Amino acid sequence: MLISKLNSEKIETELPIPKIDRVAIAPAIKDLTKAKIALVNTGGIVPVDNPDRIQSASATRWGRYDISNIDNLKSGVYKTIHAGFDPTVGTGTTQAEATKMANEIVPFLQEDNVDAIIMVST
C-alpha cells in the first residue's frame, strides 16, 4: 500500500472502517422544570440474581428495573455484572447489538413520555 501510495496509485485498505450511523443532535428542551428525564446507565447494575441473564461482556440483552421507591442500591440486593470498561460500546458489545437494544428500549421511553435521557457510564 505504501509503495502504491508513493507512486500515486489507487490504494485499498485491507481494514476498511465501517460506516457509522450518525444521529442528529436533538433540539434543546425548552423548559426543564416540566421535562421528564430518564436516567439510563451502562454499568450492568442488576438485581443480585440477574433475572434477565445479561452477559458481563458482549451483551445482547438489557434489563429494566424499577428503583423509584429505593434510596440506594444495596450490596446483596443489587450488583454489577459489567466485566470492565471500554469507552466504545460496552465491553465487546457490537454496534449492531447496541443498536438493536436501543431500538428495543426506545418504545418504553416513549410510552413513559420521556423528554430526555441522561446516559451515564460505569
PDB file of C-alpha atoms in Angstrom:
ATOM      1  CA  MET A   1       0.000   0.000   0.000  1.00  0.00           C
ATOM      2  CA  LEU A   2       2.817   2.397   0.839  1.00  0.00           C
ATOM      3  CA  ILE A   3       4.537   1.805  -2.495  1.00  0.00           C
ATOM      4  CA  SER A   4       1.236   2.283  -4.334  1.00  0.00           C
ATOM      5  CA  LYS A   5       0.588   5.499  -2.438  1.00  0.00           C
ATOM      6  CA  LEU A   6       4.114   6.783  -3.139  1.00  0.00           C
ATOM      7  CA  ASN A   7       3.526   6.059  -6.822  1.00  0.00           C
ATOM      8  CA  SER A   8       0.177   7.912  -6.711  1.00  0.00           C
ATOM      9  CA  GLU A   9      -1.630   4.681  -7.500  1.00  0.00           C
ATOM     10  CA  LYS A  10      -5.031   3.789  -6.162  1.00  0.00           C
ATOM     11  CA  ILE A  11      -4.851   2.072  -2.805  1.00  0.00           C
ATOM     12  CA  GLU A  12      -7.394   0.000  -0.962  1.00  0.00           C
ATOM     13  CA  THR A  13      -7.078  -0.795   2.716  1.00  0.00           C
ATOM     14  CA  GLU A  14      -7.369  -4.323   3.974  1.00  0.00           C
ATOM     15  CA  LEU A  15      -9.041  -2.897   7.120  1.00  0.00           C
ATOM     16  CA  PRO A  16     -11.962  -0.785   5.902  1.00  0.00           C
ATOM     17  CA  ILE A  17     -13.601   1.410   8.526  1.00  0.00           C
ATOM     18  CA  PRO A  18     -17.287   0.570   8.825  1.00  0.00           C
ATOM     19  CA  LYS A  19     -19.812   3.282   8.066  1.00  0.00           C
ATOM     20  CA  ILE A  20     -21.266   4.646  11.296  1.00  0.00           C
ATOM     21  CA  ASP A  21     -24.809   5.920  11.568  1.00  0.00           C
ATOM     22  CA  ARG A  22     -24.857   9.497  12.758  1.00  0.00           C
ATOM     23  CA  VAL A  23     -27.689  10.675  14.966  1.00  0.00           C
ATOM     24  CA  ALA A  24     -28.709  14.306  14.737  1.00  0.00           C
ATOM     25  CA  ILE A  25     -28.431  16.323  17.927  1.00  0.00           C
ATOM     26  CA  ALA A  26     -31.858  16.741  19.498  1.00  0.00           C
ATOM     27  CA  PRO A  27     -33.235  20.235  19.961  1.00  0.00           C
ATOM     28  CA  ALA A  28     -32.827  21.792  23.395  1.00  0.00           C
ATOM     29  CA  ILE A  29     -35.586  21.226  25.924  1.00  0.00           C
ATOM     30  CA  LYS A  30     -37.453  24.496  26.313  1.00  0.00           C
ATOM     31  CA  ASP A  31     -38.498  24.097  29.961  1.00  0.00           C
ATOM     32  CA  LEU A  32     -36.505  21.642  32.091  1.00  0.00           C
ATOM     33  CA  THR A  33     -38.826  22.196  35.043  1.00  0.00           C
ATOM     34  CA  LYS A  34     -41.556  20.352  33.135  1.00  0.00           C
ATOM     35  CA  ALA A  35     -39.364  17.738  31.440  1.00  0.00           C
ATOM     36  CA  LYS A  36     -39.427  14.054  32.310  1.00  0.00           C
ATOM     37  CA  ILE A  37     -35.818  12.855  32.367  1.00  0.00           C
ATOM     38  CA  ALA A  38     -34.808   9.182  32.270  1.00  0.00           C
ATOM     39  CA  LEU A  39     -31.536   8.012  33.774  1.00  0.00           C
ATOM     40  CA  VAL A  40     -30.034   5.194  31.710  1.00  0.00           C
ATOM     41  CA  ASN A  41     -26.734   3.549  32.585  1.00  0.00           C
ATOM     42  CA  THR A  42     -24.333   1.091  31.048  1.00  0.00           C
ATOM     43  CA  GLY A  43     -22.969  -0.197  34.364  1.00  0.00           C
ATOM     44  CA  GLY A  44     -24.627  -3.589  34.185  1.00  0.00           C
ATOM     45  CA  ILE A  45     -26.389  -2.916  37.505  1.00  0.00           C
ATOM     46  CA  VAL A  46     -28.914  -5.677  38.057  1.00  0.00           C
ATOM     47  CA  PRO A  47     -30.793  -7.330  40.917  1.00  0.00           C
ATOM     48  CA  VAL A  48     -28.407  -9.785  42.566  1.00  0.00           C
ATOM     49  CA  ASP A  49     -29.988 -12.780  40.787  1.00  0.00           C
ATOM     50  CA  ASN A  50     -29.565 -11.092  37.346  1.00  0.00           C
ATOM     51  CA  PRO A  51     -33.115 -12.052  36.273  1.00  0.00           C
ATOM     52  CA  ASP A  52     -32.580 -11.079  32.627  1.00  0.00           C
ATOM     53  CA  ARG A  53     -29.315 -13.061  32.421  1.00  0.00           C
ATOM     54  CA  ILE A  54     -27.448 -10.080  30.992  1.00  0.00           C
ATOM     55  CA  GLN A  55     -23.973 -11.120  29.887  1.00  0.00           C
ATOM     56  CA  SER A  56     -20.994  -9.436  31.546  1.00  0.00           C
ATOM     57  CA  ALA A  57     -19.268  -8.953  28.177  1.00  0.00           C
ATOM     58  CA  SER A  58     -20.542  -8.715  24.600  1.00  0.00           C
ATOM     59  CA  ALA A  59     -24.056  -8.105  25.909  1.00  0.00           C
ATOM     60  CA  THR A  60     -27.040  -8.927  23.743  1.00  0.00           C
ATOM     61  CA  ARG A  61     -29.696  -8.308  26.402  1.00  0.00           C
ATOM     62  CA  TRP A  62     -30.693  -5.435  28.674  1.00  0.00           C
ATOM     63  CA  GLY A  63     -32.853  -5.034  31.755  1.00  0.00           C
ATOM     64  CA  ARG A  64     -35.314  -2.529  33.142  1.00  0.00           C
ATOM     65  CA  TYR A  65     -35.712  -2.290  36.901  1.00  0.00           C
ATOM     66  CA  ASP A  66     -37.942  -0.024  38.970  1.00  0.00           C
ATOM     67  CA  ILE A  67     -35.829   1.759  41.583  1.00  0.00           C
ATOM     68  CA  SER A  68     -38.277   4.600  42.193  1.00  0.00           C
ATOM     69  CA  ASN A  69     -39.001   3.549  45.788  1.00  0.00           C
ATOM     70  CA  ILE A  70     -35.438   2.979  46.990  1.00  0.00           C
ATOM     71  CA  ASP A  71     -32.741   5.393  48.120  1.00  0.00           C
ATOM     72  CA  ASN A  72     -29.672   3.266  47.354  1.00  0.00           C
ATOM     73  CA  LEU A  73     -28.587   0.132  45.564  1.00  0.00           C
ATOM     74  CA  LYS A  74     -27.569  -2.081  48.489  1.00  0.00           C
ATOM     75  CA  SER A  75     -24.948  -4.785  48.170  1.00  0.00           C
ATOM     76  CA  GLY A  76     -26.602  -8.179  48.284  1.00  0.00           C
ATOM     77  CA  VAL A  77     -29.711  -6.759  46.603  1.00  0.00           C
ATOM     78  CA  TYR A  78     -28.056  -5.273  43.503  1.00  0.00           C
ATOM     79  CA  LYS A  79     -24.744  -5.973  41.827  1.00  0.00           C
ATOM     80  CA  THR A  80     -22.873  -5.032  38.680  1.00  0.00           C
ATOM     81  CA  ILE A  81     -22.226  -7.727  36.117  1.00  0.00           C
ATOM     82  CA  HIS A  82     -20.168  -5.417  33.887  1.00  0.00           C
ATOM     83  CA  ALA A  83     -16.849  -7.094  33.025  1.00  0.00           C
ATOM     84  CA  GLY A  84     -14.900  -3.874  32.640  1.00  0.00           C
ATOM     85  CA  PHE A  85     -14.998  -0.505  30.982  1.00  0.00           C
ATOM     86  CA  ASP A  86     -14.356   0.300  27.365  1.00  0.00           C
ATOM     87  CA  PRO A  87     -15.143   3.848  26.138  1.00  0.00           C
ATOM     88  CA  THR A  88     -16.738   2.466  22.952  1.00  0.00           C
ATOM     89  CA  VAL A  89     -19.984   0.473  23.111  1.00  0.00           C
ATOM     90  CA  GLY A  90     -19.544  -1.578  26.269  1.00  0.00           C
ATOM     91  CA  THR A  91     -17.172  -4.454  26.743  1.00  0.00           C
ATOM     92  CA  GLY A  92     -17.267  -6.076  23.356  1.00  0.00           C
ATOM     93  CA  THR A  93     -20.884  -5.261  22.568  1.00  0.00           C
ATOM     94  CA  THR A  94     -21.069  -4.689  18.851  1.00  0.00           C
ATOM     95  CA  GLN A  95     -22.575  -1.587  17.327  1.00  0.00           C
ATOM     96  CA  ALA A  96     -25.237  -3.795  15.757  1.00  0.00           C
ATOM     97  CA  GLU A  97     -26.237  -5.252  19.161  1.00  0.00           C
ATOM     98  CA  ALA A  98     -26.196  -1.808  20.790  1.00  0.00           C
ATOM     99  CA  THR A  99     -28.454  -0.502  18.010  1.00  0.00           C
ATOM    100  CA  LYS A 100     -30.805  -3.481  18.427  1.00  0.00           C
ATOM    101  CA  MET A 101     -31.039  -2.904  22.182  1.00  0.00           C
ATOM    102  CA  ALA A 102     -31.570   0.843  21.728  1.00  0.00           C
ATOM    103  CA  ASN A 103     -34.432   0.104  19.329  1.00  0.00           C
ATOM    104  CA  GLU A 104     -35.953  -2.174  21.992  1.00  0.00           C
ATOM    105  CA  ILE A 105     -35.533   0.413  24.781  1.00  0.00           C
ATOM    106  CA  VAL A 106     -36.847   3.492  22.941  1.00  0.00           C
ATOM    107  CA  PRO A 107     -40.519   2.395  22.873  1.00  0.00           C
ATOM    108  CA  PHE A 108     -40.526   2.105  26.683  1.00  0.00           C
ATOM    109  CA  LEU A 109     -39.148   5.637  26.981  1.00  0.00           C
ATOM    110  CA  GLN A 110     -41.719   6.921  24.511  1.00  0.00           C
ATOM    111  CA  GLU A 111     -44.526   5.110  26.346  1.00  0.00           C
ATOM    112  CA  ASP A 112     -43.387   6.823  29.570  1.00  0.00           C
ATOM    113  CA  ASN A 113     -43.392  10.216  27.801  1.00  0.00           C
ATOM    114  CA  VAL A 114     -39.696  10.766  28.470  1.00  0.00           C
ATOM    115  CA  ASP A 115     -38.451  14.100  27.129  1.00  0.00           C
ATOM    116  CA  ALA A 116     -34.722  13.456  27.519  1.00  0.00           C
ATOM    117  CA  ILE A 117     -32.235  10.834  28.644  1.00  0.00           C
ATOM    118  CA  ILE A 118     -29.121  11.192  30.716  1.00  0.00           C
ATOM    119  CA  MET A 119     -26.925   8.253  29.778  1.00  0.00           C
ATOM    120  CA  VAL A 120     -24.259   7.508  32.319  1.00  0.00           C
ATOM    121  CA  SER A 121     -21.465   5.027  32.103  1.00  0.00           C
ATOM    122  CA  THR A 122     -19.828   2.734  34.607  1.00  0.00           C
TER     123      THR A 122
END
